[in-house]
Coordinates of C-alpha atoms in Angstrom, one line a residue:
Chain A
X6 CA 79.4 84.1 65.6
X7 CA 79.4 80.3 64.4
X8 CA 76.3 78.4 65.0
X9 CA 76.0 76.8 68.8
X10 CA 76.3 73.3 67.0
X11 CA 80.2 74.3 65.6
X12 CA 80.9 76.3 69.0
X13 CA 80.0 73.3 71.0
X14 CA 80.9 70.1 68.7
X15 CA 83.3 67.7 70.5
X16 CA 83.1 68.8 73.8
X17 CA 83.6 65.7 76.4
X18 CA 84.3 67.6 79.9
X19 CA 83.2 71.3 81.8
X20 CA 84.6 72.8 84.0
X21 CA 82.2 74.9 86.2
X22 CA 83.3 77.9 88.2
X23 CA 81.3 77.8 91.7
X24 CA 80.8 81.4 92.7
X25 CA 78.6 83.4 90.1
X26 CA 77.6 80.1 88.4
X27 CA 76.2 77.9 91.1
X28 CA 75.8 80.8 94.2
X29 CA 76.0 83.8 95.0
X30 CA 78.1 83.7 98.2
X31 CA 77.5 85.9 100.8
X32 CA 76.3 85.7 104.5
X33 CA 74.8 82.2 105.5
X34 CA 77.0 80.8 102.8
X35 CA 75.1 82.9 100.2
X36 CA 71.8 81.8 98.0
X37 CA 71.9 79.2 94.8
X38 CA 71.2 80.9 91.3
X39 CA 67.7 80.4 90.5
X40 CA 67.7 77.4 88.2
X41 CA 71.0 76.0 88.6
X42 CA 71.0 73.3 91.1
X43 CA 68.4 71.8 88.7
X44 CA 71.4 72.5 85.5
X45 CA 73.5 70.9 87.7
X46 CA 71.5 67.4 88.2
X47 CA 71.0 67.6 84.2
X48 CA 74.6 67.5 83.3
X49 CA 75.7 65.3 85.9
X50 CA 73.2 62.5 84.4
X51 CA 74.4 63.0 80.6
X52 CA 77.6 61.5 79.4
X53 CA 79.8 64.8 79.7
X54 CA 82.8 64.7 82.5
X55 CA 82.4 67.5 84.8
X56 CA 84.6 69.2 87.6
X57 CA 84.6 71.9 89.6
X58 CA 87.2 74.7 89.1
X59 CA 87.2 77.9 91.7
X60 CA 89.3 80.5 93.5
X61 CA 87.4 80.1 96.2
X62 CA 90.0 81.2 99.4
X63 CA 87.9 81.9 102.3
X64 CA 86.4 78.1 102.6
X65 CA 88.2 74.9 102.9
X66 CA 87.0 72.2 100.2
X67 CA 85.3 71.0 102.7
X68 CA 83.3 73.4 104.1
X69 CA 82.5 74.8 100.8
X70 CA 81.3 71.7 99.5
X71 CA 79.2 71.3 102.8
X72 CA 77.5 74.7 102.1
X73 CA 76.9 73.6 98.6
X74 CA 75.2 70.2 99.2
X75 CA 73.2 71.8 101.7
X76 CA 71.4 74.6 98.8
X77 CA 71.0 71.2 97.1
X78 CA 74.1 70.8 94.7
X79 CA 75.6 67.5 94.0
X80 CA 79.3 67.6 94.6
X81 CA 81.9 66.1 96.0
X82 CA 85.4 67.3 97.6
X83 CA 86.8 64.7 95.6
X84 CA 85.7 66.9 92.2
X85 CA 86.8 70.5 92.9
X86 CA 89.9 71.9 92.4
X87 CA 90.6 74.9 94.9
X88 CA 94.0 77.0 95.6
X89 CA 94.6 76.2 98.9
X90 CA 95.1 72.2 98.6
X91 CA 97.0 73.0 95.2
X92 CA 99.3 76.1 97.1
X93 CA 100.2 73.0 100.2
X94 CA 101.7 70.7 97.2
X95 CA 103.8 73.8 96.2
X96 CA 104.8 74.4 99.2
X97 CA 105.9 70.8 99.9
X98 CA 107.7 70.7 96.9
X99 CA 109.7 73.9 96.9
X100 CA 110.6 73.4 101.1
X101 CA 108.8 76.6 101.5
X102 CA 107.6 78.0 105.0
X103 CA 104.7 80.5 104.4
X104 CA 103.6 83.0 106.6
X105 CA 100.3 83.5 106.1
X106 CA 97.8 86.1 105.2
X107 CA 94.6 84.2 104.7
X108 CA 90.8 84.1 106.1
X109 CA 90.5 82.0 109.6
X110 CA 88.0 79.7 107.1
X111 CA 90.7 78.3 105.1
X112 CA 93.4 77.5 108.0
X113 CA 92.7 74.2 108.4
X114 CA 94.0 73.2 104.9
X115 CA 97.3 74.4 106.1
X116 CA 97.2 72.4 109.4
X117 CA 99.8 70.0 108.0
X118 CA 102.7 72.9 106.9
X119 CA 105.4 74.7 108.7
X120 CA 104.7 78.2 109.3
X121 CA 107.6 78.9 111.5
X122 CA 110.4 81.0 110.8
X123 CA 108.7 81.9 107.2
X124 CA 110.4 81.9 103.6
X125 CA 107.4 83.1 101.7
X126 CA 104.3 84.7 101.9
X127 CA 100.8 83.3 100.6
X128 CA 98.3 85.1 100.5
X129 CA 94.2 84.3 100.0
X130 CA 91.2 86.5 100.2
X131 CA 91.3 87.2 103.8
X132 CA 88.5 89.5 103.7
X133 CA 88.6 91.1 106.9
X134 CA 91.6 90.0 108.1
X135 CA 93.1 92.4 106.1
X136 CA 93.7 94.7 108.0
X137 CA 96.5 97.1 108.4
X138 CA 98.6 95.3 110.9
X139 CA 98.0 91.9 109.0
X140 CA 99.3 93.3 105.8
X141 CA 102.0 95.5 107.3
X142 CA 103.2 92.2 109.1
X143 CA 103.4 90.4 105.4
X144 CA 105.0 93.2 103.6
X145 CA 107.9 93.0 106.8
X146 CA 108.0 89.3 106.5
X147 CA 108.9 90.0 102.7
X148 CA 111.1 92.9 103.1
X149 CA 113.1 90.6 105.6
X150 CA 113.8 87.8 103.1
X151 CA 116.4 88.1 100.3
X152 CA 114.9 86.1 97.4
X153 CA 111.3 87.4 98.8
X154 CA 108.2 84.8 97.4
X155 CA 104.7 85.8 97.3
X156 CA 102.1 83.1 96.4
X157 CA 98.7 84.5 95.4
X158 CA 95.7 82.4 95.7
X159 CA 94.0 83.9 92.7
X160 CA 94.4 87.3 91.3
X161 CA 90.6 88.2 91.5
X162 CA 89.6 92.1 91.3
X163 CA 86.1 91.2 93.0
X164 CA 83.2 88.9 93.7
X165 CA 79.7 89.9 94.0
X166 CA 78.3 89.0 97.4
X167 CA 74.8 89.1 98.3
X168 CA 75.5 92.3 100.3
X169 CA 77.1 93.8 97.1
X170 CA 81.0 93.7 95.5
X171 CA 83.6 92.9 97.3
X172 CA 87.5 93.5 97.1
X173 CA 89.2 89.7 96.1
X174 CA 93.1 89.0 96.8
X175 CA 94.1 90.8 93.8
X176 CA 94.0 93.6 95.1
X177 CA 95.8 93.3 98.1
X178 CA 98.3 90.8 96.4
X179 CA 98.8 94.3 94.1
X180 CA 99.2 96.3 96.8
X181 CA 102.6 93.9 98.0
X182 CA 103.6 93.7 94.7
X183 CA 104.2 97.2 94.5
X184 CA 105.9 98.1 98.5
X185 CA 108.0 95.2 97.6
X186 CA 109.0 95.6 94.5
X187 CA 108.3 91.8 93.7
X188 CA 106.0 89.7 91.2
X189 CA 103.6 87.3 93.1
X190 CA 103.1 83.6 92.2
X191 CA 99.5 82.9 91.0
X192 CA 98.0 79.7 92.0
X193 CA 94.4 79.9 90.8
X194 CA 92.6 81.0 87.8
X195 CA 94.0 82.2 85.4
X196 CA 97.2 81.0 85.9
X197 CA 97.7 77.9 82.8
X198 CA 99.3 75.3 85.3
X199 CA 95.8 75.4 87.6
X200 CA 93.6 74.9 84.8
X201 CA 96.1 72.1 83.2
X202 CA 95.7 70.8 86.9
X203 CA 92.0 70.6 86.6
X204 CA 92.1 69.2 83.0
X205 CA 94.6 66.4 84.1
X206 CA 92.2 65.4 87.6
X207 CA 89.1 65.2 85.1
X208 CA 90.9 63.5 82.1
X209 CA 90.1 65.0 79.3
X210 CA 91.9 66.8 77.0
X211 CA 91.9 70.8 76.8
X212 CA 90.2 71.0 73.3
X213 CA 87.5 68.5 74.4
X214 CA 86.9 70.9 77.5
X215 CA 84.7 74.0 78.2
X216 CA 84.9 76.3 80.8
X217 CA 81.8 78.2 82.3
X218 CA 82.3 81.2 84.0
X219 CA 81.3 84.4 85.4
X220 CA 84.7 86.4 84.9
X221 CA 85.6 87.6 81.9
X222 CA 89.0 87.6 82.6
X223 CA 90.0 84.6 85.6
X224 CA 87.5 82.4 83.6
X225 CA 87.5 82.9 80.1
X226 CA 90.4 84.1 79.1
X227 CA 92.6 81.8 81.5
X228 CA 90.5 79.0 79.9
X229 CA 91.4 80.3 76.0
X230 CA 94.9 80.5 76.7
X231 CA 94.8 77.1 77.8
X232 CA 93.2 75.5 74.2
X233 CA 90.0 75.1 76.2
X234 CA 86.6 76.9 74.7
X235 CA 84.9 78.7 77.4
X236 CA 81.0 80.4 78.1
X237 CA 80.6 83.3 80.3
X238 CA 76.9 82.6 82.0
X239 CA 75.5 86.6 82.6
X240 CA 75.4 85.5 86.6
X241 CA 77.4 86.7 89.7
X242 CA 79.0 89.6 89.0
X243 CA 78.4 89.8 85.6
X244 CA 75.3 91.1 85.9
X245 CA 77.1 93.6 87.6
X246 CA 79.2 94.6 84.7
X247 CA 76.7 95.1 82.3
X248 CA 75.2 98.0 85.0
X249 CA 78.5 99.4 84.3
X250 CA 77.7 99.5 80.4
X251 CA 74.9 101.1 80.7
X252 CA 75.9 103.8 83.3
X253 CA 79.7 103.9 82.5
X254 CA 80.3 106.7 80.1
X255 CA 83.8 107.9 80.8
X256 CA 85.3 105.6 83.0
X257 CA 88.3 103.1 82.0
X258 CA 86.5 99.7 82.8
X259 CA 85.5 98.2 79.9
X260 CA 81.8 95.7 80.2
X261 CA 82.1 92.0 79.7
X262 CA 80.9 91.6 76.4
X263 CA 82.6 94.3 74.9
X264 CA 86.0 93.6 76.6
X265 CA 89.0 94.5 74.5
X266 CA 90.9 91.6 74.5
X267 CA 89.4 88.3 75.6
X268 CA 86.1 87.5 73.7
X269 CA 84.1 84.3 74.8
X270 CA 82.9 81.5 73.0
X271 CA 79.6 82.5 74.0
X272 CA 77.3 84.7 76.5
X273 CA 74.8 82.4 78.4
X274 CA 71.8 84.0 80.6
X275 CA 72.9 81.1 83.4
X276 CA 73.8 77.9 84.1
X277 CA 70.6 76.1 83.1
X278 CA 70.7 77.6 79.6
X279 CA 74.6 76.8 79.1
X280 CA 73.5 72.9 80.0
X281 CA 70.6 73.2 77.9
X282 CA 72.8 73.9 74.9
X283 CA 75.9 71.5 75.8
X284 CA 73.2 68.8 76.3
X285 CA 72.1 69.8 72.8
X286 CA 75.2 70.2 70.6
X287 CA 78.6 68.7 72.2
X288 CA 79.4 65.3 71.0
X289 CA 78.4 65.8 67.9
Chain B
X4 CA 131.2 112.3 89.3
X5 CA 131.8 116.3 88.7
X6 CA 132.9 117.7 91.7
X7 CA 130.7 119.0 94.1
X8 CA 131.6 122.8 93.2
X9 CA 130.2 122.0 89.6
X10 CA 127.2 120.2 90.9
X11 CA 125.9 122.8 93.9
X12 CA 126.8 125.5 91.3
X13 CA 124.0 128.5 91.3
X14 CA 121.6 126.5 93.3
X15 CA 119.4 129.5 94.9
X16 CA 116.5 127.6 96.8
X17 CA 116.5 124.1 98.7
X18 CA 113.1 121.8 98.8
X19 CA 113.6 119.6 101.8
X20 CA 111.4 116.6 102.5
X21 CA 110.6 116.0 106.3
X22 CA 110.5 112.5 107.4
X23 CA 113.6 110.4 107.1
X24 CA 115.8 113.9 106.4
X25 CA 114.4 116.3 110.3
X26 CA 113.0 112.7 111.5
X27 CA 112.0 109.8 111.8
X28 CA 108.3 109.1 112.5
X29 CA 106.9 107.1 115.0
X30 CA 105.2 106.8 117.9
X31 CA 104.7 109.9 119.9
X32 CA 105.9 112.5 116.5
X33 CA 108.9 110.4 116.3
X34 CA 112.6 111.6 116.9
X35 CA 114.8 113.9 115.2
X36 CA 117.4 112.5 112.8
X37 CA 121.1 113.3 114.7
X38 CA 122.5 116.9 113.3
X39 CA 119.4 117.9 111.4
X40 CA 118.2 120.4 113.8
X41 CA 121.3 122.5 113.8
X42 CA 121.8 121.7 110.0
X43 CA 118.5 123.7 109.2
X44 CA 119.5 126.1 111.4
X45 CA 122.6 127.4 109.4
X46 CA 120.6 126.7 106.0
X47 CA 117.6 129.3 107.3
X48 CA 120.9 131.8 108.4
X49 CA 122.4 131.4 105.2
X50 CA 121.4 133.5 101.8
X51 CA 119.8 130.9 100.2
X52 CA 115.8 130.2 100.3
X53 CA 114.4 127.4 102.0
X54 CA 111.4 125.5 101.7
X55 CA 110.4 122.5 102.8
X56 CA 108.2 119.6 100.5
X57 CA 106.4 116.5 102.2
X58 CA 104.0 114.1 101.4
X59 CA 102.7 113.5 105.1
X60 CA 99.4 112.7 104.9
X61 CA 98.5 111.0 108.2
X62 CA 98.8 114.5 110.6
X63 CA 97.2 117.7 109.4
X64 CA 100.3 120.5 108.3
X65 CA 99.5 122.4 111.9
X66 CA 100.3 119.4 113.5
X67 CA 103.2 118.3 112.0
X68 CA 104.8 121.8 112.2
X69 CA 103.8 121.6 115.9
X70 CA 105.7 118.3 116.5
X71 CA 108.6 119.4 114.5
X72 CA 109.2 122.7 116.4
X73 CA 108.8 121.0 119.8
X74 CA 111.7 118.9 118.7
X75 CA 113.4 122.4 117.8
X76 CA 113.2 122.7 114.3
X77 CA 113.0 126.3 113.1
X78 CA 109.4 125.3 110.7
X79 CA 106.7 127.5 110.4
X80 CA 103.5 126.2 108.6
X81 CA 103.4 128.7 105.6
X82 CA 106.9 127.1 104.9
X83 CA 105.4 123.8 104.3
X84 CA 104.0 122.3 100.8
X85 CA 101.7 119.6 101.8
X86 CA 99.1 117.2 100.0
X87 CA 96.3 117.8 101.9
X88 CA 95.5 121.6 101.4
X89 CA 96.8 121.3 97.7
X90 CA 93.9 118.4 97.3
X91 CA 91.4 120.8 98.6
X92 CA 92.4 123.2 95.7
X93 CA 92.1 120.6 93.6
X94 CA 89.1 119.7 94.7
X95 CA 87.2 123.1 95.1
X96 CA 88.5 124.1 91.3
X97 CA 86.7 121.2 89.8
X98 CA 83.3 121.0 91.9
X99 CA 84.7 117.5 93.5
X100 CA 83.1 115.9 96.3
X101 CA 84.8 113.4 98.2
X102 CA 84.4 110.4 100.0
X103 CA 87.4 110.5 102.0
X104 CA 89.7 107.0 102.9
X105 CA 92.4 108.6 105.4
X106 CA 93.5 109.1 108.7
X107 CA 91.7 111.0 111.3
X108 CA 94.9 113.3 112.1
X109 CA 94.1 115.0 108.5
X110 CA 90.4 115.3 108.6
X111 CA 90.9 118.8 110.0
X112 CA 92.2 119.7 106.6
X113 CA 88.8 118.7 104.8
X114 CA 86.7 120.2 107.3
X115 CA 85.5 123.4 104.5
X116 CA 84.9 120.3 102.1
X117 CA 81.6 119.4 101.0
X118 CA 81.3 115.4 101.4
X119 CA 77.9 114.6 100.4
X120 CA 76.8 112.4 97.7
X121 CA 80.5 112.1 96.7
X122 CA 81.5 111.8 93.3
X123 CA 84.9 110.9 93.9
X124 CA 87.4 109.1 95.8
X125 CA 90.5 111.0 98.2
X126 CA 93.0 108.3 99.6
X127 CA 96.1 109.4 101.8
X128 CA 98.0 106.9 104.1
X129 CA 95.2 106.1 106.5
X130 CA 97.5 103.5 108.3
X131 CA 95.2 101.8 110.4
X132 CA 92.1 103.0 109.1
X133 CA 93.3 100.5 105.9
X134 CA 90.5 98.1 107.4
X135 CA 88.8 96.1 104.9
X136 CA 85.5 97.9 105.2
X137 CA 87.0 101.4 104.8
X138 CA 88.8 99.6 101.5
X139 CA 86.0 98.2 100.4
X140 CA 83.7 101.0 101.0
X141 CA 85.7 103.5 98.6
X142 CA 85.9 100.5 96.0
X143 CA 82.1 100.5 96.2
X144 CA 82.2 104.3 95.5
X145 CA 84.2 104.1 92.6
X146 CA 82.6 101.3 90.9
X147 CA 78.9 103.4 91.8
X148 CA 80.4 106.4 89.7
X149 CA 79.9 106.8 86.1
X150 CA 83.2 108.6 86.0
X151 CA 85.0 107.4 88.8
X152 CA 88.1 109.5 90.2
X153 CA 90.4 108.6 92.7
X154 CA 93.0 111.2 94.0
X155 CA 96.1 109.8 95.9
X156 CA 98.0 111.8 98.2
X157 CA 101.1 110.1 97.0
X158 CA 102.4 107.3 95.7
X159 CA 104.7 106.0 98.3
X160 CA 105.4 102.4 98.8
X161 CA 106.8 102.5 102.2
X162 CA 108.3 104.6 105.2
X163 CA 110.0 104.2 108.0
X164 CA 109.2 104.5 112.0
X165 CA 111.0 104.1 114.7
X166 CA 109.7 100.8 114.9
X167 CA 109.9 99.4 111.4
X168 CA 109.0 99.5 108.0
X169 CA 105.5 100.6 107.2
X170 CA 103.0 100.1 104.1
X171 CA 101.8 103.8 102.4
X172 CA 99.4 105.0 100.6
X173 CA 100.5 103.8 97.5
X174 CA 100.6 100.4 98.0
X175 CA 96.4 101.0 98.4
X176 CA 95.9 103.0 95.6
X177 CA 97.5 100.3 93.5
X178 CA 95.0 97.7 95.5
X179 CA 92.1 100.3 94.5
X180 CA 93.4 101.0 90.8
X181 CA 93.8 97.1 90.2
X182 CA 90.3 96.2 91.4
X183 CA 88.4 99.1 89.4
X184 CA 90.4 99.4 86.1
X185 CA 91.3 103.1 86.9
X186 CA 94.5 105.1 87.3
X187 CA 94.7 107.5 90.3
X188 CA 95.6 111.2 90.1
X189 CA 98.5 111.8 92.8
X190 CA 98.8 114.5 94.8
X191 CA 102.3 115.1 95.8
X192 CA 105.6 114.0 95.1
X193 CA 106.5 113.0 92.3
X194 CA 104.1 114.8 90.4
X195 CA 105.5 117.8 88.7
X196 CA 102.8 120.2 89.5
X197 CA 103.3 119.5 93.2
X198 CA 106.7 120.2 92.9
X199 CA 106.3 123.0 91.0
X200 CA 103.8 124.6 93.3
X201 CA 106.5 124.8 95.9
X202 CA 108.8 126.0 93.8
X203 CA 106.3 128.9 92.8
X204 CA 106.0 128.8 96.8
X205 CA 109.4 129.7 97.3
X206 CA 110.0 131.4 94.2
X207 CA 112.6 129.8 92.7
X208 CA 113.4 128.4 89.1
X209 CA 113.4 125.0 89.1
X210 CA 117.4 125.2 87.5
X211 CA 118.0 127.8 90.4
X212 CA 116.3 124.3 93.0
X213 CA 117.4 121.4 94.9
X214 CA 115.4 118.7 96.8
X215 CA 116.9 117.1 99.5
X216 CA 115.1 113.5 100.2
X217 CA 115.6 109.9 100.9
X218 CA 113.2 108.5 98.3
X219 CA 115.3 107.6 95.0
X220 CA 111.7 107.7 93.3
X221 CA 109.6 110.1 95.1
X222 CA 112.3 112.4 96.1
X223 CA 115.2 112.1 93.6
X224 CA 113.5 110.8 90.0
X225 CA 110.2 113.5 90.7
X226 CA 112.3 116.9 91.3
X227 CA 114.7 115.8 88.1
X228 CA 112.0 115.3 86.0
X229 CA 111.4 118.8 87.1
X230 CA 114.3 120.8 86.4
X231 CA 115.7 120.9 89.6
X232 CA 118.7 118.6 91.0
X233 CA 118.5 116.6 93.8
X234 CA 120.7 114.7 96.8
X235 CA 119.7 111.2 97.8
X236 CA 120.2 111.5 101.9
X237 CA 121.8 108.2 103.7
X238 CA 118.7 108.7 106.6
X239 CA 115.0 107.5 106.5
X240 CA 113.8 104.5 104.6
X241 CA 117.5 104.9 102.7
X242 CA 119.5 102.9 105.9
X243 CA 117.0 100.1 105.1
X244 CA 117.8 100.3 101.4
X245 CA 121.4 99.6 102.0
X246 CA 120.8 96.5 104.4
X247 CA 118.6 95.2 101.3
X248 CA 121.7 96.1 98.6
X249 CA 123.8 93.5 101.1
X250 CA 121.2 90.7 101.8
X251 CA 119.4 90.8 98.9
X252 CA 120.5 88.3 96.5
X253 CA 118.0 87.1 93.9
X254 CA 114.9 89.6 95.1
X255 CA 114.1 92.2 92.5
X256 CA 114.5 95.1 94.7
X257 CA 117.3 97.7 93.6
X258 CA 119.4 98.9 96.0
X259 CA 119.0 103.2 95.8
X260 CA 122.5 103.8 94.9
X261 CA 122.4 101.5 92.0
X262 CA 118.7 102.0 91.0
X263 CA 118.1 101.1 87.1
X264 CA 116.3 104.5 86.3
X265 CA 117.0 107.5 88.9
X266 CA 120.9 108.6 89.6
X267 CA 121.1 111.7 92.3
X268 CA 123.2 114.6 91.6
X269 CA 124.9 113.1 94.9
X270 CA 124.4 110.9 97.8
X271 CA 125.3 112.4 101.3
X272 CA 125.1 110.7 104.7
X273 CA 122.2 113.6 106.0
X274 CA 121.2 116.3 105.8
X275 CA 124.1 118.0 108.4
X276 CA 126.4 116.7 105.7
X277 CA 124.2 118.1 102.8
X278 CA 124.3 121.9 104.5
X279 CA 128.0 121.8 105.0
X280 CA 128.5 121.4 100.4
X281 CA 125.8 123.9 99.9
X282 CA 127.0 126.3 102.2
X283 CA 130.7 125.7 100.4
X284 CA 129.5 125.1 97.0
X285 CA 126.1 126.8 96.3
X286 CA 125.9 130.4 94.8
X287 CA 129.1 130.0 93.0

């Protein structure tokens, strides 16, 4: 791999994921990664443009932020970019009428739509709202309609909470998918138009930008495919993965570092060593 | 379309499914479809060999056969090929011990199982037991296992009860496949060993077999790719098939009768319908 100084030259804005990078979430509103509230403060004082990128479907802004500043984290509402505030414009736009699936957390960002007589379905990581009934009722709202829309906030696998992994909206958005017959509509990581989103709100341009990340996939390779560069910090449930290397002999999932199609700029122990180097080599 | 004398021609044996062609399920066991009880009546009087080939795995075979005779079906449980009892083959042959995500109605079946320390994942159509904890808890299984295996008692998208359309199993094994990188082994139809196993059962060559279901896929597509021919019945989750072929405009849902991949060897309102051409047209 090129030298840190090539990797990192002419980089003018980062995008940080939240979960994995900043916290782990979890009960209380999780724990802060040793070190990065600290990273945070550092690359907030240098001359680099930073925003806030994250799937994050079980929170509104608001309350996320809230839980955030609290661990000691200096952010804004005004500087993140979540699914559920992007999903509303959509939904404005396109005169659509969702039904619901989504964690009671996140309600209020919908306060201002109309859920009756639903056209669409959007979905978010209800965690245990998703139960049978709840996602029987959204597979018969979507059998009932005959050009039937699923909007996906994020198409996440899993997440690592302090209590261990748990099941993200992917999985249940798959499990629609496949009764219905249908595609869902990501809005989120990795789809192109959330990150361009991002880009556009922070003003800068996608080769001057640099994602950091804890998925492989959402993270990274959504990044890439945008023109951005991108770090995966070895945090949040990337340190699960690599207890998959070691242990995983036969299985199908491949580890992080060692995944067969997207490869990342470069493998950070955290946060704080990510801002250590981007202090050190972008602009130049 | 050859006539039906050319099509019927030397069939021998006849694989029924059970729900949507004897009944619909539901609440209470459900209520038998109109003609079917007399229909397999004059099949079981007539020379040819009967055998019937289901993929129920929410009540235990006992129970099911109990239900289905109270509603005066002539069913006995030997005459049954069902996915629980073929798992437990399964898993006895290969040393497997499960953790098991299903419904109570079936844990009789496993009760001669070992489930200790389990080193692999069964998943049936658990219906309400699809909480997010009992999903989550077999996703933590598999992603603790070096070599993780995950058997699905079928693949089925959807069924019908009396009071609507409901979610199956296969629309959570695709939620667990999706979140742990892995592909699930199925148990039941369509894979060819479980329809072969009933046609061992009832000792017939698959060119000497028909199945008689309302699943274009699980039905129809899995006994063809066996040898056998097979009749698409009008019952079941069909009737909501064709409301979808006449409201369904722009969705990506084929109707059954026009489905891209699987064509029936013929398409007959039920199974009363069905007995009348084989008793006219088989074993000629």
């Amino acid at each position: 791999m090129a030298a840190w100084s090539e990797r990192l030259a002419g980089v003018r804005g980062v995008l940080l994921d939240i979960s994995g990078v900043l916290h782990d979430s979890g009960e209380g509103g999780g724990v802060p990664i040793p070190g990065s509230v600290e990273a945070l403060a550092r690359l907030k004082r240098s001359q680099l443009k930073v925003r806030f990128c994250t799937n994050e479907s079980q929170k509104s802004r608001g309350d996320l932020v809230g839980l955030l500043r609290h661990m000691g984290f200096d952010i804004s509402e005004g500087e993140v970019t979540a699914p559920a505030p992007a999903t509303c414009l959509i939904l404005k736009e396109r005169g659509l009428r969702p039904h619901l699936l989504i964690h009671d957390g996140i309600r209020s960002e919908f306060a201002q739509i109309d859920t009756s007589n639903p056209n669409c379905v959007v979905i978010a990581d209800a965690g245990e709202s998703f139960s049978y009934q709840n996602m029987n009722k959204a597979f018969q709202v979507l059998m009932e309609l005959d050009n039937p829309v699923l909007i996906s906030l994020g198409k996440g696998r899993y997440y690592k909470e302090t209590s261990g992994l748990m099941l993200d909206v992917g999985a249940y958005t798959k499990a629609l998918e496949y009764a219905c017959g249908i595609k869902a509509e990501v809005v989120g990581k990795p789809a192109p138009g959330y990150f361009q989103s991002a880009l556009q709100e922070m003003g800068v341009e996608s080769h001057e930008a640099i994602m950091i990340g804890d998925d492989i996939v959402g993270d990274v390779g959504g990044a890439q495919r945008c023109g951005m560069r991108a770090l995966q910090v070895r945090t949040g449930k990337f340190r699960f993965s690599i207890y998959l290397t070691l242990t995983c002999v036969h299985g199908m999932r491949p580890s992080d570092e060692h995944h067969p199609e997207v490869k990342a700029d470069g493998y950070v122990d955290n946060l704080a060593e990510a801002v250590d180097l981007l202090l050190q080599y972008a602009h130049q």
